[in-house]
Amino acid sequence: MTKARLMQGNEACAEGAIAAGVRFFAGYPITPSTEIAEAMAKLLPQHGGKFVQMEDEIASMGAILGAAMAGDKVMDATSGPGFSLKQELIGYAACAEIPCVLVDVQRVGPSTGQPTAPSQGDVMQVRWGTHGDHPMISLCPWSVRETFDLTVQAVNYAERFRTPVILLMDEMVGHLRERVELPEKVEVYPRRSPKKSRAEGYQPFEPDEDLVPNVANFGEGYHIHVTGLIHDDTGFPVGSPTVTEKAIKRLHEKIDRVAEEIIHTESYFMEDAEYAVVAFGGTARTAYESVKNMREQGMKVGLVRLITIWPFADKIIEELAGKVKGILVAELNYGQVVHEVRRAAKGQCPVLLCGKYNMKSFEPVEIEAEIEKMISDVEGGRA
Amino acid sequence: MAELERSYEKYFRQNRLPHLWCPGCGNGIVMKAIVQAIEKKGLTQDNTVIVSGIGCSSRASGYMDFDTIHTAHGRAIPFATGIKLARPELNVVVITGDGDCTAIGGNHFIHGCRRNVDLTVVLFNNNIYGMTGGQASPMTPMGGKATTAPYGSVDRTFDACALAEAAGATYVARSTAFHVQHLTDMIAKGFDNKGFSFIEAMVQCPTAFGRRNKFKSPAEMLKWMRDHSVMKAAWDKLEDVKKGEAIGQGKFPIGLLYESSGSELDYDAAYDQVIERAGGAGK
C-alpha cells in the first residue's frame, strides 16, 4: 500500500488507469469529468505515455481507438453531452473489437442540462446509446478507492474481451474526496496477441476458445484490416446474412457466456431482510445510511448495490425478488434501472421507484421515507 | 516495363480485387501513386499503416496490403493521430475524400494541420459524394450539379490546400489523376516532410459528377484536368491580373504549394520534450 492520500474520485480514476497500464488518453474538457483529463495530462508523461487534448469529443474517441490498435492501453473520459457525441465510435469499438475504456461522469440532462450537478441519468444511454446491436460492460463505483479498483477492472475487461467498457461514475463520487491508500501493484490483463503466425493461417478476427479474437497490433507485420463494417474472421466486410448473423451473435455471446463472472453486486443487512433497496454509485452510499438508520430502529430492510450495471444482474435480482416483500430502486433520475429490476423480478414482489432529478443528491431521510411508504403500501395491500 | 508493373502487385491484396470503383474512376490511379511513392521512399509494408475514412476513396484501405483501418465517416485523421502518437516509428498515411475530409471531418482536418502530427494525408477530390450517389460536397464547384443541388450548387467551395496551409500544415501540394508521375512525386515528398503533409489529388468521377456536369467521358475529365492545371512555377510568374483571369477560366495551380522552413517541431518531437520535462523518458 502507498501512503494514505486525500483524493478525489476523478483523481483515483486516473491513478487506476495508470496502474492498469493505460499509456494513452485523448480527451475534451467537460465537467464534471475534467479532473480525470487534468490528472492524466500530469501523470501520463511521467510514465512515458501521452495525453492529447483533441478538438472535440469525437476526435478524442477516434484517437484512443487508433492508439489502441497501435498497441497502447487507452482511456477517455467525458460527461453527458460528450458521451452522446462519442456513441458512434463506441459502436465502432464494439464492432471492430478495439479494447478501450470510456469514463462517463454523469451530469443532469437532457442536452446541456445542468452542468456539474449530480445525476444518474445515463444508465440507459450506456446500454443503448449506439446504433445497432452489441453488448456492453459498465461498472459503477461508490467510493474513491473503489473508483481506482473499478478503473483497473474496466481496463482489464476491455483488454480481455476486446470491447469498449464504460466506467459509469456520477458527480457525487467523481468529486468526493476521501482518504485512500492505493495498492503498490494491481493485477493487469495483458494485451491479447496472436497465437499463430501469418504463415500458419492467422486470421485477425478468428475467435479464440473464449469467442474473443486475438488481434495483432499495427506495426507487427500482420497486415490486418480493421473496419466498422460487419466482417468475417479475416476482418474484411462481407455482405452476407450468414456472416452478419454470426458476427453479431458472437459479439453478444463473448460477453453473455461470462456474465455471471463479471456481474458484481454487494449486499448489506440482507440476511433476514423483508424489504430491499437496490441502488448504485453515489446514491448507494446514501441508501446504505438510510438502511442502517432503519435497522437501528428494528426494521428489516437491506441494501443490494449494483457494481456491474451492464450486463444487468438478472439472476441476483430474480432471487432477491423471491425472498423479499418489496424492492425500492433508488436512483438519481426519472426512473431507468427500476425498469430492469422490474423485468428481472418477474412480478414476484412489488418494485417501486425512489427517483430524484432536481440537481440534488439524496438525503438519507428521503430514501427512508420512501422505504416506509413502500412497507406501509405493501402491508396495506396497496402495492 | 512489364516487370516494373508487376512489382507493385505486392502492395495490393490480390484476393480483395477487383475493386468496387466504377469504370473510368480515378481512385485507382491515386491509390497506385501512393504505393509508388511508398516504394520510391523505401518505406515497408510492415512499417506503414493506411488509415481511411468513409466514402469511395476510403475503400482503398481494403485493397492495400499493409496494416489498414477503415474508420468512421470523417474520423480518419483522429484515428491516425492516435496511431502515430502511440507508435511514432510507423509511417501513417491517411486516405480521405472531399466530403469526408472537408465536411464531416473538417474540424479534425484543420486541427490535424495545427498539431503538425507527422501524417501524410491524401485527399481524393472528386468534387462529389460518390458512394452515396452524387450529393454536393464542400468541393463541388459553385453552379455544379449534384443530386442535392439539382439547380447547381449555391455553396461556395473550399480550397482545401489554402485551408491546410492556413491551419498549419507544413507541406501542402496538389496534383491530378492526369499527372500520375507528378502526383507520385508530390506524395513521395510528403513522406519526406516530418509533420503534417497534405496532398490534394484531383480525380475524375464520371458516374456521379461527370455525367451531370457535361463531361461526356472519363477521358474528357482527364483532359479537363490537363487543360486547367498550371504548374506552380508558371502560376507564380503570372501577374495578378492574369492570375485572376486564369481563376475565372477555372484554372488552378498544381505542384508544391507550401512547405515550411522545417523549423517547426512535429507533434511527436514536441511531445518527446514534454515527456522529458515530466521525467518520464525511457519508461
XYZ file of C-alpha atoms in Angstrom:
666
model
C 0.000 0.000 0.000
C 1.120 3.509 -0.725
C 0.926 6.305 1.799
C -2.612 7.402 2.557
C -3.700 10.369 0.475
C -6.732 12.611 0.328
C -8.002 12.121 -3.158
C -10.968 12.831 -5.377
C -12.853 10.080 -7.206
C -11.804 11.567 -10.540
C -8.143 11.540 -9.472
C -8.429 7.942 -8.294
C -9.773 7.063 -11.732
C -6.637 8.493 -13.360
C -4.405 6.668 -10.856
C -6.239 3.415 -11.566
C -5.774 3.862 -15.307
C -2.031 4.378 -14.905
C -1.787 1.350 -12.604
C -3.675 -0.772 -15.143
C -1.200 0.187 -17.847
C -3.087 2.904 -19.715
C -0.493 4.895 -21.672
C -2.668 6.940 -23.973
C -5.512 9.282 -23.126
C -7.288 11.614 -25.521
C -9.964 13.896 -24.183
C -12.030 17.021 -24.455
C -12.840 19.069 -21.351
C -16.302 18.728 -19.864
C -17.480 18.974 -16.281
C -17.774 17.076 -14.030
C -15.137 14.806 -15.618
C -12.363 17.349 -16.238
C -10.170 16.368 -13.292
C -9.625 12.978 -14.934
C -8.139 14.608 -18.051
C -6.150 17.032 -15.914
C -4.702 14.223 -13.820
C -3.891 12.168 -16.916
C -2.162 15.174 -18.520
C 0.096 15.270 -15.491
C 0.613 11.549 -14.899
C 0.983 10.118 -18.401
C 4.194 11.919 -19.469
C 5.714 10.887 -16.129
C 5.127 7.288 -17.194
C 6.280 7.718 -20.787
C 2.691 7.862 -22.019
C 0.820 10.539 -23.917
C -2.123 12.802 -23.201
C -3.636 14.720 -26.056
C -6.403 17.252 -25.800
C -8.337 16.827 -29.022
C -10.546 19.319 -30.841
C -13.779 17.642 -29.808
C -15.330 14.605 -28.146
C -15.497 12.573 -31.338
C -11.851 13.208 -32.188
C -10.706 12.092 -28.752
C -12.632 8.850 -29.086
C -11.135 8.310 -32.561
C -7.636 8.987 -31.268
C -7.890 6.429 -28.461
C -9.149 3.809 -30.901
C -6.197 4.463 -33.208
C -3.756 4.302 -30.301
C -5.367 1.074 -29.071
C -4.893 -0.548 -32.465
C -1.273 0.575 -32.378
C -0.857 -1.357 -29.122
C -1.478 1.078 -26.283
C -3.946 0.600 -23.461
C -6.249 3.602 -23.730
C -8.842 5.671 -21.909
C -11.034 8.719 -22.482
C -13.332 10.495 -20.026
C -16.376 12.652 -20.540
C -19.803 13.625 -19.272
C -23.341 13.542 -20.707
C -23.177 15.731 -23.830
C -19.727 14.398 -24.715
C -20.838 10.851 -24.096
C -23.649 11.297 -26.612
C -21.172 12.539 -29.222
C -18.902 9.565 -28.757
C -21.616 6.984 -29.297
C -20.892 6.246 -32.963
C -17.285 5.416 -32.171
C -18.225 3.373 -29.107
C -20.178 1.236 -31.556
C -17.130 1.192 -33.833
C -15.030 -0.133 -30.947
C -17.649 -2.813 -30.275
C -17.825 -3.878 -33.936
C -14.081 -3.726 -34.622
C -13.339 -5.213 -31.162
C -10.970 -2.488 -30.034
C -10.221 -2.503 -26.296
C -10.855 0.885 -24.700
C -12.234 2.419 -21.530
C -14.548 5.385 -21.564
C -15.456 7.114 -18.320
C -18.810 8.894 -18.127
C -19.085 11.119 -15.075
C -22.807 11.739 -15.331
C -24.489 15.110 -15.011
C -28.086 16.239 -15.310
C -29.545 16.064 -18.813
C -31.011 16.029 -21.389
C -28.842 18.227 -23.590
C -26.504 20.617 -21.809
C -28.767 20.022 -18.812
C -27.313 21.139 -15.517
C -23.540 21.053 -15.660
C -21.770 19.735 -12.594
C -24.989 18.756 -10.838
C -25.232 15.077 -9.875
C -27.358 12.683 -11.845
C -27.527 9.021 -12.750
C -29.426 9.559 -15.958
C -27.078 7.915 -18.459
C -27.669 4.302 -17.440
C -29.739 3.536 -20.499
C -27.527 5.609 -22.777
C -24.610 3.448 -21.688
C -26.524 0.371 -22.744
C -28.396 1.567 -25.807
C -26.729 4.786 -26.937
C -25.153 3.461 -30.108
C -26.913 2.249 -33.208
C -27.271 -1.463 -33.764
C -26.732 -4.475 -31.577
C -23.793 -5.085 -29.309
C -23.283 -5.970 -25.662
C -21.954 -3.531 -23.103
C -19.907 -3.807 -19.950
C -20.334 -1.000 -17.469
C -19.048 -0.650 -13.909
C -20.203 1.834 -11.321
C -18.140 2.789 -8.237
C -19.468 4.250 -4.965
C -16.238 5.370 -3.314
C -12.885 6.885 -4.187
C -10.956 3.692 -3.548
C -13.474 1.662 -5.494
C -13.121 4.102 -8.399
C -9.451 3.173 -8.504
C -10.230 -0.553 -8.360
C -13.000 -0.477 -10.938
C -10.899 1.584 -13.353
C -8.283 -1.173 -13.206
C -11.060 -3.722 -13.649
C -12.505 -1.789 -16.608
C -9.136 -1.702 -18.383
C -8.690 -5.416 -17.755
C -12.151 -6.283 -19.069
C -11.588 -4.127 -22.151
C -8.377 -5.992 -22.923
C -9.707 -9.414 -22.072
C -12.908 -9.136 -24.085
C -11.665 -6.678 -26.731
C -14.589 -4.408 -26.183
C -15.369 -0.883 -25.022
C -16.003 -0.737 -21.272
C -17.815 2.189 -19.684
C -16.866 3.283 -16.204
C -20.126 4.878 -15.166
C -19.458 7.462 -12.492
C -21.560 10.219 -11.039
C -20.628 13.666 -9.853
C -21.038 12.626 -6.206
C -18.257 10.056 -6.459
C -16.217 11.952 -9.048
C -15.925 14.992 -6.787
C -15.951 13.116 -3.498
C -12.732 13.440 -1.503
C -11.683 10.550 0.716
C -8.603 9.301 2.422
C -7.337 6.374 0.395
C -4.401 4.035 0.299
C -3.702 2.701 -3.144
C -2.081 -0.681 -3.748
C 1.529 -0.681 -4.971
C 0.676 -3.175 -7.644
C -2.504 -4.353 -9.290
C -3.364 -7.358 -11.405
C -3.135 -6.392 -15.054
C -4.584 -8.255 -18.019
C -2.052 -8.132 -20.855
C -2.947 -7.208 -24.430
C -4.033 -10.350 -26.263
C -1.614 -11.271 -29.012
C -1.811 -13.647 -31.998
C -1.250 -17.333 -31.297
C -0.465 -18.105 -34.931
C 1.862 -16.516 -37.439
C 0.637 -15.249 -40.796
C 2.142 -18.325 -42.438
C 0.205 -20.558 -40.036
C -3.014 -19.020 -41.282
C -3.598 -16.321 -38.659
C -6.908 -14.567 -39.126
C -7.266 -11.382 -37.081
C -10.895 -11.832 -36.104
C -10.934 -15.588 -35.713
C -12.305 -16.146 -32.221
C -10.253 -17.903 -29.593
C -11.885 -20.543 -27.348
C -13.492 -17.776 -25.302
C -15.010 -16.312 -28.509
C -12.659 -13.306 -28.303
C -10.218 -12.780 -31.194
C -6.511 -12.162 -30.690
C -5.991 -9.159 -32.928
C -2.447 -8.145 -33.851
C -1.358 -4.589 -33.175
C -0.412 -2.346 -36.071
C 3.254 -2.472 -36.984
C 3.740 -6.115 -36.027
C 3.855 -7.297 -39.636
C 0.439 -8.972 -39.841
C -1.098 -6.546 -42.352
C -4.515 -6.719 -40.751
C -7.588 -4.827 -41.899
C -9.850 -3.200 -39.334
C -13.289 -1.863 -40.173
C -16.574 -0.861 -38.614
C -18.372 -2.776 -41.328
C -19.620 -6.209 -40.338
C -16.747 -8.518 -41.211
C -15.774 -12.166 -41.085
C -12.726 -13.706 -39.366
C -10.411 -12.167 -41.969
C -11.508 -8.677 -40.914
C -12.952 -7.877 -44.335
C -16.556 -6.854 -44.859
C -18.914 -9.470 -46.154
C -22.414 -8.513 -47.193
C -23.956 -11.841 -46.356
C -26.829 -12.649 -43.992
C -24.966 -15.661 -42.586
C -21.785 -13.733 -41.765
C -23.762 -10.812 -40.338
C -25.791 -13.036 -38.062
C -22.704 -14.940 -36.917
C -20.730 -11.747 -36.262
C -23.439 -10.027 -34.220
C -24.178 -13.215 -32.300
C -20.538 -13.736 -31.369
C -20.189 -10.159 -30.105
C -23.045 -10.843 -27.692
C -22.061 -14.358 -26.740
C -18.485 -13.494 -25.841
C -19.913 -11.377 -23.006
C -23.101 -13.358 -22.262
C -21.187 -16.542 -21.519
C -19.083 -14.864 -18.820
C -21.850 -12.647 -17.481
C -22.052 -14.493 -14.149
C -18.351 -13.939 -13.640
C -18.381 -10.227 -14.400
C -21.593 -9.260 -12.643
C -20.677 -7.955 -9.208
C -23.093 -6.814 -6.535
C -22.819 -6.290 -2.791
C -25.432 -6.882 -0.105
C -25.782 -5.117 3.246
C -28.186 -6.119 6.056
C -29.809 -8.620 3.719
C -29.662 -11.793 5.933
C -33.199 -11.508 7.253
C -34.381 -8.513 5.251
C -38.042 -8.338 4.290
C -37.587 -5.262 2.135
C -34.661 -4.276 -0.065
C -33.305 -1.119 -1.608
C -31.446 -1.501 -4.898
C -29.046 1.346 -5.636
C -25.735 2.098 -7.341
C -22.955 4.703 -7.412
C -23.174 7.709 -5.102
C -26.843 7.030 -4.348
C -25.944 3.652 -2.848
C -23.954 5.459 -0.155
C -26.986 7.419 0.880
C -29.158 4.309 0.674
C -26.675 2.499 2.921
C -27.084 5.225 5.528
C -30.893 5.049 5.230
C -30.967 1.284 5.633
C -28.560 1.402 8.555
C -30.714 4.010 10.316
C -33.831 1.909 9.841
C -32.108 -1.248 11.066
C -31.269 0.661 14.240
C -34.996 1.206 14.605
C -35.522 -2.555 14.221
C -36.847 -2.563 10.679
C -35.877 -5.482 8.479
C -34.520 -3.661 5.455
C -31.365 -4.261 3.453
C -29.415 -2.892 0.503
C -28.293 -4.556 -2.704
C -25.714 -2.469 -4.500
C -25.096 -2.913 -8.208
C -21.401 -2.644 -9.055
C -21.696 -4.065 -12.546
C -24.542 -2.167 -14.190
C -24.290 -3.945 -17.550
C -24.686 -6.828 -18.102
C -27.579 -6.499 -15.693
C -27.715 -8.640 -12.531
C -30.837 -10.514 -13.662
C -30.372 -13.672 -11.613
C -29.414 -11.834 -8.434
C -32.476 -9.598 -8.696
C -34.752 -12.533 -9.519
C -33.530 -14.368 -6.430
C -33.903 -11.232 -4.338
C -37.468 -10.661 -5.539
C -38.327 -14.223 -4.499
C -37.170 -13.530 -0.939
C -38.428 -10.044 -0.063
C -41.853 -8.426 0.141
C -40.839 -5.339 -1.821
C -37.944 -3.652 -3.620
C -37.296 0.069 -3.773
C -34.949 1.255 -6.528
C -33.230 4.478 -5.534
C -31.675 6.319 -8.441
C -30.943 9.918 -9.305
C -33.157 10.106 -12.371
C -36.775 9.830 -13.501
C -36.605 6.028 -13.477
C -34.199 3.876 -15.508
C -32.751 0.926 -13.566
C -36.174 0.431 -11.959
C -37.418 -0.949 -15.289
C -34.616 -3.504 -15.373
C -35.279 -4.526 -11.775
C -38.997 -4.941 -12.546
C -38.147 -7.068 -15.575
C -35.755 -9.248 -13.583
C -38.124 -9.501 -10.568
C -40.689 -11.236 -12.805
C -43.606 -9.980 -10.767
C -42.587 -11.814 -7.611
C -42.828 -8.667 -5.493
C -43.661 -5.001 -5.980
C -40.773 -2.919 -7.382
C -41.063 0.795 -6.646
C -39.073 3.807 -7.714
C -37.419 6.345 -5.467
C -36.265 8.840 -8.075
C -34.877 12.359 -7.818
C -33.909 14.779 -10.589
C -33.581 18.275 -9.171
C -29.784 18.737 -9.206
C -29.521 17.477 -5.608
C -28.310 14.148 -4.368
C -30.459 12.154 -1.942
C -30.663 12.839 1.783
C -30.935 9.615 3.845
C -34.319 10.726 5.219
C -35.759 10.930 1.736
C -34.960 7.308 0.986
C -36.123 6.312 4.495
C -39.462 7.968 3.881
C -39.859 6.082 0.601
C -38.964 2.793 2.281
C -41.554 3.458 4.973
C -44.129 4.287 2.337
C -43.310 1.073 0.468
C -43.678 -1.002 3.650
C -46.964 0.618 4.528
C -48.298 0.213 0.960
C -47.258 -3.428 0.751
C -48.559 -4.269 4.226
C -51.765 -2.385 3.492
C -52.193 -4.252 0.211
C -51.796 -1.062 -1.838
C -48.609 -2.008 -3.730
C 8.381 -2.297 -68.032
C 6.159 -5.312 -67.530
C 8.299 -6.432 -64.600
C 8.162 -2.975 -63.104
C 4.367 -3.013 -63.313
C 4.184 -6.363 -61.572
C 6.468 -5.188 -58.848
C 3.571 -3.110 -57.481
C 1.330 -6.124 -57.148
C 2.866 -6.963 -53.809
C 1.351 -3.806 -52.363
C -2.177 -4.971 -53.067
C -4.321 -7.690 -51.576
C -4.922 -9.709 -54.681
C -7.802 -11.584 -53.070
C -9.644 -8.284 -52.472
C -9.535 -7.264 -56.121
C -11.193 -6.328 -58.420
C -12.070 -3.082 -56.690
C -15.592 -1.726 -56.460
C -14.890 1.590 -58.174
C -16.854 2.468 -61.296
C -15.306 2.122 -64.756
C -13.391 5.302 -65.511
C -12.937 6.296 -61.852
C -9.630 7.952 -60.966
C -9.283 6.493 -57.474
C -7.144 3.568 -58.651
C -4.658 5.987 -60.172
C -4.186 7.777 -56.878
C -4.033 4.533 -54.929
C -1.247 3.338 -57.192
C 0.539 6.685 -56.923
C 0.570 6.195 -53.143
C 2.232 2.769 -53.347
C 4.657 4.041 -55.968
C 5.614 6.818 -53.582
C 5.960 4.282 -50.763
C 8.268 2.205 -52.952
C 10.197 5.253 -54.075
C 10.888 6.204 -50.470
C 11.821 2.682 -49.422
C 9.044 2.510 -46.836
C 7.974 -1.017 -45.999
C 4.579 -2.654 -45.848
C 5.291 -3.638 -42.252
C 6.022 -0.124 -41.023
C 3.250 1.668 -42.891
C -0.356 1.982 -41.721
C -3.098 3.095 -44.091
C -5.999 4.905 -42.419
C -9.124 5.823 -44.324
C -12.473 7.417 -43.604
C -15.729 6.524 -45.343
C -16.569 7.001 -48.985
C -15.438 5.712 -52.386
C -11.785 6.652 -51.978
C -11.681 5.385 -48.411
C -12.363 1.870 -49.639
C -8.750 1.878 -50.903
C -7.501 0.761 -47.488
C -9.104 -2.639 -48.034
C -7.137 -3.218 -51.237
C -3.750 -2.254 -49.881
C -1.583 -4.911 -48.251
C -0.491 -3.055 -45.130
C -1.954 -2.712 -41.664
C -5.090 -0.856 -42.674
C -8.022 0.703 -40.865
C -11.252 1.847 -42.438
C -12.586 4.185 -39.755
C -15.845 6.101 -39.366
C -17.011 8.893 -41.675
C -14.768 11.934 -41.268
C -12.674 10.478 -38.452
C -9.593 9.142 -40.246
C -7.326 11.950 -39.020
C -8.162 11.458 -35.295
C -7.595 7.688 -35.602
C -4.329 8.345 -37.458
C -3.288 10.825 -34.762
C -3.745 8.148 -32.099
C -1.802 5.585 -34.130
C 1.073 7.960 -34.800
C 1.335 9.162 -31.206
C 1.225 5.624 -29.848
C 3.810 4.332 -32.369
C 5.843 7.240 -33.776
C 8.047 4.819 -35.720
C 5.158 3.939 -38.038
C 4.598 5.744 -41.324
C 0.935 6.742 -41.220
C -0.926 7.543 -44.439
C -4.472 8.914 -44.447
C -6.786 8.371 -47.399
C -9.829 10.604 -47.428
C -12.391 12.059 -49.813
C -13.569 15.637 -50.219
C -16.755 15.116 -48.242
C -15.007 13.015 -45.601
C -12.139 15.471 -45.098
C -13.676 18.901 -45.563
C -17.300 18.426 -44.423
C -17.849 15.938 -41.603
C -14.116 15.775 -40.879
C -13.413 19.469 -41.411
C -12.665 20.220 -37.788
C -10.329 17.241 -37.486
C -8.599 18.305 -40.699
C -7.752 21.813 -39.509
C -6.680 20.599 -36.068
C -4.537 17.848 -37.581
C -2.794 20.596 -39.552
C -2.484 22.752 -36.448
C -0.899 19.986 -34.365
C 1.513 19.146 -37.182
C 1.250 15.440 -36.459
C 3.591 13.549 -38.796
C 0.901 12.179 -41.120
C 0.641 12.109 -44.898
C -2.934 12.906 -45.854
C -4.005 12.259 -49.443
C -7.336 13.857 -50.298
C -9.039 12.203 -53.272
C -11.034 15.156 -54.588
C -13.759 14.045 -56.973
C -15.932 17.089 -56.175
C -18.896 14.987 -55.084
C -20.203 12.386 -52.642
C -19.759 9.332 -54.823
C -20.643 6.409 -52.588
C -23.975 7.867 -51.504
C -24.833 8.678 -55.088
C -23.759 12.155 -56.131
C -24.730 14.658 -53.472
C -22.968 18.029 -53.343
C -19.775 18.243 -51.269
C -17.953 21.325 -49.982
C -15.723 20.918 -53.043
C -18.470 20.737 -55.645
C -17.877 23.824 -57.808
C -20.415 26.636 -57.435
C -23.074 26.050 -60.034
C -22.097 22.365 -60.352
C -24.959 19.891 -60.478
C -25.477 17.270 -57.821
C -28.454 15.212 -56.649
C -28.821 17.599 -53.719
C -28.073 20.592 -55.944
C -30.293 19.915 -58.948
C -30.237 23.603 -59.973
C -26.494 23.954 -59.446
C -24.643 24.231 -56.148
C -25.187 27.518 -54.350
C -22.451 26.881 -51.755
C -19.011 28.400 -52.092
C -16.246 25.813 -52.343
C -13.281 25.191 -50.102
C -9.768 25.472 -51.423
C -8.511 22.571 -49.300
C -4.854 23.421 -49.944
C -5.229 27.025 -48.842
C -7.149 25.794 -45.800
C -4.410 23.303 -44.901
C -1.709 25.938 -45.188
C -3.659 28.447 -43.130
C -4.311 25.825 -40.446
C -0.629 24.989 -40.065
C 0.161 22.032 -42.328
C 3.893 22.002 -43.022
C 3.669 20.517 -46.524
C 0.861 21.248 -48.997
C 0.697 20.034 -52.578
C -1.838 19.466 -55.330
C -1.824 17.228 -58.349
C -4.288 15.323 -60.505
C -5.051 11.849 -61.775
C -3.890 13.062 -65.182
C -0.400 13.913 -63.880
C 0.441 10.483 -62.488
C 4.201 10.853 -62.092
C 3.824 14.351 -60.716
C 1.239 13.118 -58.241
C 3.563 10.309 -57.156
C 6.357 12.831 -56.617
C 4.114 15.107 -54.585
C 3.135 12.212 -52.291
C 6.742 10.978 -52.026
C 7.896 14.453 -50.994
C 5.103 14.475 -48.462
C 6.628 11.373 -46.880
C 9.909 13.282 -46.543
C 8.258 16.013 -44.520
C 8.358 15.358 -40.780
C 4.999 16.868 -39.923
C 1.516 17.163 -41.369
C 1.658 16.690 -45.142
C -1.401 17.343 -47.245
C -1.729 16.339 -50.884
C -4.888 17.105 -52.806
C -5.296 14.647 -55.675
C -7.975 15.655 -58.143
C -9.766 12.611 -59.513
C -12.486 12.158 -62.055
C -15.825 10.744 -61.015
C -17.582 10.075 -64.301
C -20.576 8.394 -62.694
C -21.729 10.801 -60.012
C -20.129 14.087 -61.095
C -19.178 13.940 -64.773
C -22.469 12.592 -66.013
C -24.374 15.519 -64.507
C -21.834 18.161 -65.384
C -21.398 17.929 -69.150
C -18.398 15.638 -69.182
C -19.067 13.047 -71.853
C -16.417 10.564 -70.755
C -13.726 9.893 -68.147
C -11.152 10.842 -70.789
C -12.784 14.220 -71.152
C -12.489 14.770 -67.406
C -8.793 13.922 -67.538
C -8.354 16.314 -70.440
C -10.089 18.999 -68.398
C -7.534 18.453 -65.612
C -4.706 18.687 -68.169
C -6.073 21.893 -69.657
C -6.943 23.661 -66.428
C -3.965 22.858 -64.229
C -0.996 25.173 -64.251
C 2.361 24.165 -62.798
C 3.164 26.156 -59.673
C 6.290 27.742 -61.181
C 4.314 29.027 -64.165
C 1.442 30.095 -61.906
C 3.771 32.154 -59.744
C 5.060 34.024 -62.809
C 1.559 35.184 -63.717
C 0.777 38.781 -62.891
C -2.145 39.290 -60.566
C -4.470 40.331 -63.392
C -3.587 37.222 -65.378
C -3.993 35.058 -62.299
C -7.463 36.471 -61.826
C -8.284 35.715 -65.446
C -6.959 32.169 -65.078
C -9.055 31.584 -61.969
C -12.034 32.921 -63.887
C -11.410 30.261 -66.517
C -11.414 27.546 -63.845
C -7.644 27.170 -63.814
C -5.697 26.203 -60.710
C -2.084 25.694 -59.689
C -0.618 22.232 -59.136
C 2.671 21.307 -57.521
C 4.237 22.025 -54.159
C 2.092 24.910 -52.926
C 3.609 25.372 -49.490
C 6.427 23.930 -47.448
C 7.551 25.216 -44.091
C 11.166 26.060 -43.490
C 11.407 22.893 -41.413
C 11.965 24.733 -38.164
C 8.652 23.650 -36.625
C 8.713 20.529 -34.481
C 6.254 17.856 -35.417
C 3.914 16.738 -32.641
C 5.918 13.627 -31.749
C 9.130 15.553 -31.340
C 7.327 18.219 -29.331
C 5.749 15.567 -27.127
C 9.097 13.880 -26.515
C 10.158 17.155 -24.899
C 7.051 17.061 -22.690
C 7.923 13.526 -21.552
C 11.484 14.672 -20.915
C 10.258 17.608 -18.795
C 7.896 15.326 -16.875
C 10.712 12.908 -16.125
C 9.101 10.020 -17.971
C 11.713 9.492 -20.662
C 12.949 5.918 -21.002
C 9.892 4.465 -19.282
